[in-house]
């Protein structure tokens, strides 16, 4: 039986892992040569600025801050491509690409809305409504599309409606309510 000290001595020389960063297409094929490489050494120490100046700063919700605001106009434009009166009919390939884009938008917006809502008073109605919307968006995000082009298009429309609702909650929680559009 070996103990931890024996396993440490058996490690090969060099880094534990090297991660290459490159652009990929939705189908998983590489679109570019490696843009950067991160070398992960053995040990439990966190990596300090692993990418250095090689890439732009991270734009995830944790690191975005005020320098990278949420692009509500772009998110609404994506939703409009599915929900607008001039939206084209269902197409499996187009729906799959839009579903991926909507998932990315929801992944960015859900934590932001949740953070803003949790900063409100516990008895606040806007807080409650926003948290219900976050929960519903998460449920729709985890759901899988139905079979065929129609199932994918219907799933994409559900995600788009959730995204539009979250955009409205984001604006209202930040104090910039969007205008209410009424039908004639």
PDB file of N, CA, C and O in Angstrom, residues 44-107:
ATOM      1  N   UNK A  44      -1.329  22.894  -4.435  1.00  0.00           N
ATOM      2  CA  UNK A  44      -2.650  23.440  -4.162  1.00  0.00           C
ATOM      3  C   UNK A  44      -2.692  24.952  -4.208  1.00  0.00           C
ATOM      4  O   UNK A  44      -3.687  25.550  -3.844  1.00  0.00           O
ATOM      5  N   UNK A  45      -1.630  25.588  -4.616  1.00  0.00           N
ATOM      6  CA  UNK A  45      -1.598  27.040  -4.670  1.00  0.00           C
ATOM      7  C   UNK A  45      -2.456  27.541  -5.825  1.00  0.00           C
ATOM      8  O   UNK A  45      -2.393  27.001  -6.935  1.00  0.00           O
ATOM      9  N   UNK A  46      -3.281  28.577  -5.597  1.00  0.00           N
ATOM     10  CA  UNK A  46      -4.058  29.130  -6.709  1.00  0.00           C
ATOM     11  C   UNK A  46      -3.149  29.825  -7.711  1.00  0.00           C
ATOM     12  O   UNK A  46      -2.100  30.364  -7.347  1.00  0.00           O
ATOM     13  N   UNK A  47      -3.542  29.791  -8.955  1.00  0.00           N
ATOM     14  CA  UNK A  47      -2.768  30.453  -9.992  1.00  0.00           C
ATOM     15  C   UNK A  47      -2.984  31.949  -9.883  1.00  0.00           C
ATOM     16  O   UNK A  47      -4.103  32.424  -9.776  1.00  0.00           O
ATOM     17  N   UNK A  48      -1.905  32.694  -9.915  1.00  0.00           N
ATOM     18  CA  UNK A  48      -2.018  34.145  -9.859  1.00  0.00           C
ATOM     19  C   UNK A  48      -1.924  34.695 -11.266  1.00  0.00           C
ATOM     20  O   UNK A  48      -0.914  34.502 -11.942  1.00  0.00           O
ATOM     21  N   UNK A  49      -2.985  35.350 -11.701  1.00  0.00           N
ATOM     22  CA  UNK A  49      -3.044  35.956 -13.033  1.00  0.00           C
ATOM     23  C   UNK A  49      -2.493  34.984 -14.079  1.00  0.00           C
ATOM     24  O   UNK A  49      -1.488  35.252 -14.724  1.00  0.00           O
ATOM     25  N   UNK A  50      -3.142  33.824 -14.248  1.00  0.00           N
ATOM     26  CA  UNK A  50      -2.595  32.773 -15.097  1.00  0.00           C
ATOM     27  C   UNK A  50      -2.418  33.181 -16.556  1.00  0.00           C
ATOM     28  O   UNK A  50      -1.545  32.685 -17.229  1.00  0.00           O
ATOM     29  N   UNK A  51      -3.239  34.096 -17.045  1.00  0.00           N
ATOM     30  CA  UNK A  51      -3.137  34.480 -18.453  1.00  0.00           C
ATOM     31  C   UNK A  51      -2.329  35.744 -18.667  1.00  0.00           C
ATOM     32  O   UNK A  51      -1.981  36.068 -19.784  1.00  0.00           O
ATOM     33  N   UNK A  52      -2.047  36.465 -17.587  1.00  0.00           N
ATOM     34  CA  UNK A  52      -1.274  37.691 -17.711  1.00  0.00           C
ATOM     35  C   UNK A  52      -1.878  38.598 -18.763  1.00  0.00           C
ATOM     36  O   UNK A  52      -3.091  38.711 -18.900  1.00  0.00           O
ATOM     37  N   UNK A  53      -1.037  39.237 -19.562  1.00  0.00           N
ATOM     38  CA  UNK A  53      -1.551  40.150 -20.587  1.00  0.00           C
ATOM     39  C   UNK A  53      -1.908  39.442 -21.895  1.00  0.00           C
ATOM     40  O   UNK A  53      -2.197  40.096 -22.890  1.00  0.00           O
ATOM     41  N   UNK A  54      -1.895  38.107 -21.927  1.00  0.00           N
ATOM     42  CA  UNK A  54      -2.129  37.386 -23.174  1.00  0.00           C
ATOM     43  C   UNK A  54      -3.541  37.572 -23.707  1.00  0.00           C
ATOM     44  O   UNK A  54      -3.760  37.576 -24.905  1.00  0.00           O
ATOM     45  N   UNK A  55      -4.539  37.659 -22.809  1.00  0.00           N
ATOM     46  CA  UNK A  55      -5.936  37.779 -23.206  1.00  0.00           C
ATOM     47  C   UNK A  55      -6.590  38.942 -22.487  1.00  0.00           C
ATOM     48  O   UNK A  55      -6.103  39.428 -21.485  1.00  0.00           O
ATOM     49  N   UNK A  56      -7.744  39.330 -23.004  1.00  0.00           N
ATOM     50  CA  UNK A  56      -8.531  40.362 -22.343  1.00  0.00           C
ATOM     51  C   UNK A  56      -8.994  39.855 -20.988  1.00  0.00           C
ATOM     52  O   UNK A  56      -9.086  38.649 -20.777  1.00  0.00           O
ATOM     53  N   UNK A  57      -9.315  40.754 -20.059  1.00  0.00           N
ATOM     54  CA  UNK A  57      -9.783  40.303 -18.745  1.00  0.00           C
ATOM     55  C   UNK A  57     -11.059  39.484 -18.850  1.00  0.00           C
ATOM     56  O   UNK A  57     -11.832  39.637 -19.788  1.00  0.00           O
ATOM     57  N   UNK A  58     -11.252  38.645 -17.872  1.00  0.00           N
ATOM     58  CA  UNK A  58     -12.434  37.796 -17.813  1.00  0.00           C
ATOM     59  C   UNK A  58     -13.692  38.650 -17.751  1.00  0.00           C
ATOM     60  O   UNK A  58     -13.716  39.679 -17.080  1.00  0.00           O
ATOM     61  N   UNK A  59     -14.766  38.225 -18.435  1.00  0.00           N
ATOM     62  CA  UNK A  59     -16.028  38.959 -18.426  1.00  0.00           C
ATOM     63  C   UNK A  59     -17.135  38.140 -17.773  1.00  0.00           C
ATOM     64  O   UNK A  59     -18.300  38.370 -18.030  1.00  0.00           O
ATOM     65  N   UNK A  60     -16.783  37.174 -16.925  1.00  0.00           N
ATOM     66  CA  UNK A  60     -17.799  36.390 -16.233  1.00  0.00           C
ATOM     67  C   UNK A  60     -18.479  37.265 -15.186  1.00  0.00           C
ATOM     68  O   UNK A  60     -17.961  38.327 -14.829  1.00  0.00           O
ATOM     69  N   UNK A  61     -19.651  36.861 -14.664  1.00  0.00           N
ATOM     70  CA  UNK A  61     -20.342  37.703 -13.686  1.00  0.00           C
ATOM     71  C   UNK A  61     -19.507  38.033 -12.455  1.00  0.00           C
ATOM     72  O   UNK A  61     -19.625  39.111 -11.904  1.00  0.00           O
ATOM     73  N   UNK A  62     -18.645  37.130 -12.046  1.00  0.00           N
ATOM     74  CA  UNK A  62     -17.836  37.368 -10.855  1.00  0.00           C
ATOM     75  C   UNK A  62     -16.809  38.480 -11.081  1.00  0.00           C
ATOM     76  O   UNK A  62     -16.553  39.290 -10.217  1.00  0.00           O
ATOM     77  N   UNK A  63     -16.218  38.526 -12.290  1.00  0.00           N
ATOM     78  CA  UNK A  63     -15.142  39.475 -12.571  1.00  0.00           C
ATOM     79  C   UNK A  63     -15.555  40.651 -13.441  1.00  0.00           C
ATOM     80  O   UNK A  63     -14.759  41.531 -13.696  1.00  0.00           O
ATOM     81  N   UNK A  64     -16.791  40.670 -13.924  1.00  0.00           N
ATOM     82  CA  UNK A  64     -17.208  41.685 -14.887  1.00  0.00           C
ATOM     83  C   UNK A  64     -17.167  43.085 -14.283  1.00  0.00           C
ATOM     84  O   UNK A  64     -16.559  43.976 -14.832  1.00  0.00           O
ATOM     85  N   UNK A  65     -17.851  43.321 -13.184  1.00  0.00           N
ATOM     86  CA  UNK A  65     -17.869  44.632 -12.552  1.00  0.00           C
ATOM     87  C   UNK A  65     -18.422  45.698 -13.473  1.00  0.00           C
ATOM     88  O   UNK A  65     -19.130  45.431 -14.435  1.00  0.00           O
ATOM     89  N   UNK A  66     -18.123  46.937 -13.195  1.00  0.00           N
ATOM     90  CA  UNK A  66     -18.651  48.056 -13.971  1.00  0.00           C
ATOM     91  C   UNK A  66     -17.974  48.173 -15.329  1.00  0.00           C
ATOM     92  O   UNK A  66     -18.511  48.802 -16.224  1.00  0.00           O
ATOM     93  N   UNK A  67     -16.799  47.583 -15.494  1.00  0.00           N
ATOM     94  CA  UNK A  67     -16.091  47.700 -16.768  1.00  0.00           C
ATOM     95  C   UNK A  67     -16.778  46.904 -17.876  1.00  0.00           C
ATOM     96  O   UNK A  67     -16.585  47.188 -19.044  1.00  0.00           O
ATOM     97  N   UNK A  68     -17.561  45.898 -17.521  1.00  0.00           N
ATOM     98  CA  UNK A  68     -18.238  45.057 -18.502  1.00  0.00           C
ATOM     99  C   UNK A  68     -19.720  44.952 -18.159  1.00  0.00           C
ATOM    100  O   UNK A  68     -20.166  43.944 -17.622  1.00  0.00           O
ATOM    101  N   UNK A  69     -20.495  46.001 -18.458  1.00  0.00           N
ATOM    102  CA  UNK A  69     -21.913  45.924 -18.115  1.00  0.00           C
ATOM    103  C   UNK A  69     -22.638  44.889 -18.970  1.00  0.00           C
ATOM    104  O   UNK A  69     -22.168  44.494 -20.034  1.00  0.00           O
ATOM    105  N   UNK A  70     -23.775  44.459 -18.475  1.00  0.00           N
ATOM    106  CA  UNK A  70     -24.598  43.497 -19.200  1.00  0.00           C
ATOM    107  C   UNK A  70     -25.126  44.168 -20.464  1.00  0.00           C
ATOM    108  O   UNK A  70     -25.602  45.301 -20.419  1.00  0.00           O
ATOM    109  N   UNK A  71     -25.042  43.487 -21.593  1.00  0.00           N
ATOM    110  CA  UNK A  71     -25.489  44.023 -22.881  1.00  0.00           C
ATOM    111  C   UNK A  71     -26.967  43.696 -23.081  1.00  0.00           C
ATOM    112  O   UNK A  71     -27.310  42.739 -23.777  1.00  0.00           O
ATOM    113  N   UNK A  72     -27.840  44.498 -22.482  1.00  0.00           N
ATOM    114  CA  UNK A  72     -29.272  44.239 -22.579  1.00  0.00           C
ATOM    115  C   UNK A  72     -29.782  44.407 -24.002  1.00  0.00           C
ATOM    116  O   UNK A  72     -30.654  43.662 -24.442  1.00  0.00           O
ATOM    117  N   UNK A  73     -29.241  45.372 -24.730  1.00  0.00           N
ATOM    118  CA  UNK A  73     -29.695  45.593 -26.106  1.00  0.00           C
ATOM    119  C   UNK A  73     -29.394  44.369 -26.970  1.00  0.00           C
ATOM    120  O   UNK A  73     -30.238  43.922 -27.756  1.00  0.00           O
ATOM    121  N   UNK A  74     -28.200  43.811 -26.827  1.00  0.00           N
ATOM    122  CA  UNK A  74     -27.842  42.611 -27.589  1.00  0.00           C
ATOM    123  C   UNK A  74     -28.694  41.412 -27.205  1.00  0.00           C
ATOM    124  O   UNK A  74     -29.092  40.614 -28.059  1.00  0.00           O
ATOM    125  N   UNK A  75     -28.989  41.297 -25.914  1.00  0.00           N
ATOM    126  CA  UNK A  75     -29.822  40.185 -25.447  1.00  0.00           C
ATOM    127  C   UNK A  75     -31.239  40.314 -25.997  1.00  0.00           C
ATOM    128  O   UNK A  75     -31.831  39.340 -26.447  1.00  0.00           O
ATOM    129  N   UNK A  76     -31.762  41.522 -25.965  1.00  0.00           N
ATOM    130  CA  UNK A  76     -33.109  41.732 -26.498  1.00  0.00           C
ATOM    131  C   UNK A  76     -33.155  41.520 -28.008  1.00  0.00           C
ATOM    132  O   UNK A  76     -34.150  41.030 -28.542  1.00  0.00           O
ATOM    133  N   UNK A  77     -32.089  41.877 -28.680  1.00  0.00           N
ATOM    134  CA  UNK A  77     -32.036  41.667 -30.135  1.00  0.00           C
ATOM    135  C   UNK A  77     -32.059  40.176 -30.457  1.00  0.00           C
ATOM    136  O   UNK A  77     -32.720  39.741 -31.396  1.00  0.00           O
ATOM    137  N   UNK A  78     -31.350  39.381 -29.677  1.00  0.00           N
ATOM    138  CA  UNK A  78     -31.369  37.929 -29.867  1.00  0.00           C
ATOM    139  C   UNK A  78     -32.783  37.389 -29.651  1.00  0.00           C
ATOM    140  O   UNK A  78     -33.267  36.571 -30.436  1.00  0.00           O
ATOM    141  N   UNK A  79     -33.439  37.855 -28.602  1.00  0.00           N
ATOM    142  CA  UNK A  79     -34.807  37.402 -28.324  1.00  0.00           C
ATOM    143  C   UNK A  79     -35.762  37.851 -29.427  1.00  0.00           C
ATOM    144  O   UNK A  79     -36.656  37.101 -29.828  1.00  0.00           O
ATOM    145  N   UNK A  80     -35.569  39.063 -29.927  1.00  0.00           N
ATOM    146  CA  UNK A  80     -36.438  39.580 -30.980  1.00  0.00           C
ATOM    147  C   UNK A  80     -36.338  38.723 -32.249  1.00  0.00           C
ATOM    148  O   UNK A  80     -37.309  38.595 -32.993  1.00  0.00           O
ATOM    149  N   UNK A  81     -35.191  38.123 -32.480  1.00  0.00           N
ATOM    150  CA  UNK A  81     -35.027  37.264 -33.656  1.00  0.00           C
ATOM    151  C   UNK A  81     -35.951  36.050 -33.599  1.00  0.00           C
ATOM    152  O   UNK A  81     -36.255  35.451 -34.632  1.00  0.00           O
ATOM    153  N   UNK A  82     -36.401  35.703 -32.410  1.00  0.00           N
ATOM    154  CA  UNK A  82     -37.305  34.567 -32.244  1.00  0.00           C
ATOM    155  C   UNK A  82     -38.744  34.973 -31.972  1.00  0.00           C
ATOM    156  O   UNK A  82     -39.669  34.245 -32.319  1.00  0.00           O
ATOM    157  N   UNK A  83     -38.937  36.104 -31.324  1.00  0.00           N
ATOM    158  CA  UNK A  83     -40.261  36.484 -30.868  1.00  0.00           C
ATOM    159  C   UNK A  83     -40.918  37.575 -31.701  1.00  0.00           C
ATOM    160  O   UNK A  83     -42.109  37.810 -31.570  1.00  0.00           O
ATOM    161  N   UNK A  84     -40.152  38.252 -32.521  1.00  0.00           N
ATOM    162  CA  UNK A  84     -40.698  39.359 -33.297  1.00  0.00           C
ATOM    163  C   UNK A  84     -41.684  38.891 -34.350  1.00  0.00           C
ATOM    164  O   UNK A  84     -41.713  37.718 -34.735  1.00  0.00           O
ATOM    165  N   UNK A  85     -42.511  39.826 -34.852  1.00  0.00           N
ATOM    166  CA  UNK A  85     -43.493  39.455 -35.864  1.00  0.00           C
ATOM    167  C   UNK A  85     -42.860  39.008 -37.182  1.00  0.00           C
ATOM    168  O   UNK A  85     -43.465  38.268 -37.943  1.00  0.00           O
ATOM    169  N   UNK A  86     -41.625  39.444 -37.415  1.00  0.00           N
ATOM    170  CA  UNK A  86     -40.949  39.062 -38.655  1.00  0.00           C
ATOM    171  C   UNK A  86     -39.974  37.899 -38.452  1.00  0.00           C
ATOM    172  O   UNK A  86     -39.105  37.661 -39.289  1.00  0.00           O
ATOM    173  N   UNK A  87     -40.121  37.162 -37.349  1.00  0.00           N
ATOM    174  CA  UNK A  87     -39.231  36.027 -37.076  1.00  0.00           C
ATOM    175  C   UNK A  87     -39.445  34.942 -38.117  1.00  0.00           C
ATOM    176  O   UNK A  87     -40.579  34.585 -38.432  1.00  0.00           O
ATOM    177  N   UNK A  88     -38.347  34.413 -38.681  1.00  0.00           N
ATOM    178  CA  UNK A  88     -38.485  33.363 -39.693  1.00  0.00           C
ATOM    179  C   UNK A  88     -39.030  32.065 -39.095  1.00  0.00           C
ATOM    180  O   UNK A  88     -38.973  31.866 -37.882  1.00  0.00           O
ATOM    181  N   UNK A  89     -39.555  31.183 -39.919  1.00  0.00           N
ATOM    182  CA  UNK A  89     -40.084  29.909 -39.411  1.00  0.00           C
ATOM    183  C   UNK A  89     -38.986  29.031 -38.815  1.00  0.00           C
ATOM    184  O   UNK A  89     -37.800  29.288 -39.006  1.00  0.00           O
ATOM    185  N   UNK A  90     -39.416  27.995 -38.119  1.00  0.00           N
ATOM    186  CA  UNK A  90     -38.489  27.097 -37.417  1.00  0.00           C
ATOM    187  C   UNK A  90     -37.500  26.454 -38.366  1.00  0.00           C
ATOM    188  O   UNK A  90     -37.848  25.994 -39.444  1.00  0.00           O
ATOM    189  N   UNK A  91     -36.247  26.438 -37.949  1.00  0.00           N
ATOM    190  CA  UNK A  91     -35.161  25.799 -38.682  1.00  0.00           C
ATOM    191  C   UNK A  91     -34.269  25.168 -37.615  1.00  0.00           C
ATOM    192  O   UNK A  91     -33.816  25.856 -36.697  1.00  0.00           O
ATOM    193  N   UNK A  92     -34.033  23.872 -37.700  1.00  0.00           N
ATOM    194  CA  UNK A  92     -33.319  23.145 -36.639  1.00  0.00           C
ATOM    195  C   UNK A  92     -31.922  23.718 -36.399  1.00  0.00           C
ATOM    196  O   UNK A  92     -31.512  23.927 -35.255  1.00  0.00           O
ATOM    197  N   UNK A  93     -31.171  23.999 -37.479  1.00  0.00           N
ATOM    198  CA  UNK A  93     -29.802  24.492 -37.324  1.00  0.00           C
ATOM    199  C   UNK A  93     -29.803  25.884 -36.694  1.00  0.00           C
ATOM    200  O   UNK A  93     -29.040  26.166 -35.769  1.00  0.00           O
ATOM    201  N   UNK A  94     -30.673  26.767 -37.196  1.00  0.00           N
ATOM    202  CA  UNK A  94     -30.755  28.129 -36.674  1.00  0.00           C
ATOM    203  C   UNK A  94     -31.217  28.104 -35.217  1.00  0.00           C
ATOM    204  O   UNK A  94     -30.689  28.826 -34.377  1.00  0.00           O
ATOM    205  N   UNK A  95     -32.209  27.264 -34.901  1.00  0.00           N
ATOM    206  CA  UNK A  95     -32.705  27.178 -33.530  1.00  0.00           C
ATOM    207  C   UNK A  95     -31.615  26.692 -32.580  1.00  0.00           C
ATOM    208  O   UNK A  95     -31.478  27.207 -31.468  1.00  0.00           O
ATOM    209  N   UNK A  96     -30.816  25.729 -33.007  1.00  0.00           N
ATOM    210  CA  UNK A  96     -29.738  25.213 -32.149  1.00  0.00           C
ATOM    211  C   UNK A  96     -28.716  26.307 -31.855  1.00  0.00           C
ATOM    212  O   UNK A  96     -28.257  26.452 -30.715  1.00  0.00           O
ATOM    213  N   UNK A  97     -28.367  27.097 -32.860  1.00  0.00           N
ATOM    214  CA  UNK A  97     -27.414  28.188 -32.648  1.00  0.00           C
ATOM    215  C   UNK A  97     -28.003  29.244 -31.716  1.00  0.00           C
ATOM    216  O   UNK A  97     -27.314  29.762 -30.827  1.00  0.00           O
ATOM    217  N   UNK A  98     -29.279  29.568 -31.905  1.00  0.00           N
ATOM    218  CA  UNK A  98     -29.913  30.558 -31.039  1.00  0.00           C
ATOM    219  C   UNK A  98     -30.059  30.039 -29.610  1.00  0.00           C
ATOM    220  O   UNK A  98     -29.925  30.799 -28.645  1.00  0.00           O
ATOM    221  N   UNK A  99     -30.324  28.754 -29.454  1.00  0.00           N
ATOM    222  CA  UNK A  99     -30.414  28.171 -28.106  1.00  0.00           C
ATOM    223  C   UNK A  99     -29.078  28.322 -27.388  1.00  0.00           C
ATOM    224  O   UNK A  99     -29.030  28.704 -26.221  1.00  0.00           O
ATOM    225  N   UNK A 100     -27.975  28.060 -28.090  1.00  0.00           N
ATOM    226  CA  UNK A 100     -26.653  28.231 -27.480  1.00  0.00           C
ATOM    227  C   UNK A 100     -26.424  29.680 -27.059  1.00  0.00           C
ATOM    228  O   UNK A 100     -25.914  29.958 -25.976  1.00  0.00           O
ATOM    229  N   UNK A 101     -26.813  30.615 -27.924  1.00  0.00           N
ATOM    230  CA  UNK A 101     -26.656  32.033 -27.604  1.00  0.00           C
ATOM    231  C   UNK A 101     -27.536  32.424 -26.421  1.00  0.00           C
ATOM    232  O   UNK A 101     -27.097  33.138 -25.512  1.00  0.00           O
ATOM    233  N   UNK A 102     -28.778  31.947 -26.410  1.00  0.00           N
ATOM    234  CA  UNK A 102     -29.686  32.255 -25.306  1.00  0.00           C
ATOM    235  C   UNK A 102     -29.172  31.667 -23.994  1.00  0.00           C
ATOM    236  O   UNK A 102     -29.267  32.309 -22.936  1.00  0.00           O
ATOM    237  N   UNK A 103     -28.614  30.464 -24.032  1.00  0.00           N
ATOM    238  CA  UNK A 103     -28.026  29.868 -22.826  1.00  0.00           C
ATOM    239  C   UNK A 103     -26.903  30.757 -22.300  1.00  0.00           C
ATOM    240  O   UNK A 103     -26.804  30.990 -21.089  1.00  0.00           O
ATOM    241  N   UNK A 104     -26.060  31.247 -23.194  1.00  0.00           N
ATOM    242  CA  UNK A 104     -24.951  32.114 -22.769  1.00  0.00           C
ATOM    243  C   UNK A 104     -25.487  33.406 -22.152  1.00  0.00           C
ATOM    244  O   UNK A 104     -24.984  33.866 -21.120  1.00  0.00           O
ATOM    245  N   UNK A 105     -26.509  33.995 -22.775  1.00  0.00           N
ATOM    246  CA  UNK A 105     -27.103  35.216 -22.223  1.00  0.00           C
ATOM    247  C   UNK A 105     -27.701  34.948 -20.841  1.00  0.00           C
ATOM    248  O   UNK A 105     -27.522  35.747 -19.917  1.00  0.00           O
ATOM    249  N   UNK A 106     -28.426  33.850 -20.696  1.00  0.00           N
ATOM    250  CA  UNK A 106     -29.023  33.522 -19.401  1.00  0.00           C
ATOM    251  C   UNK A 106     -27.945  33.262 -18.345  1.00  0.00           C
ATOM    252  O   UNK A 106     -28.102  33.659 -17.190  1.00  0.00           O
ATOM    253  N   UNK A 107     -26.856  32.604 -18.764  1.00  0.00           N
ATOM    254  CA  UNK A 107     -25.768  32.341 -17.822  1.00  0.00           C
ATOM    255  C   UNK A 107     -25.153  33.637 -17.295  1.00  0.00           C
ATOM    256  O   UNK A 107     -24.667  33.688 -16.165  1.00  0.00           O
TER     257      UNK A 107
END
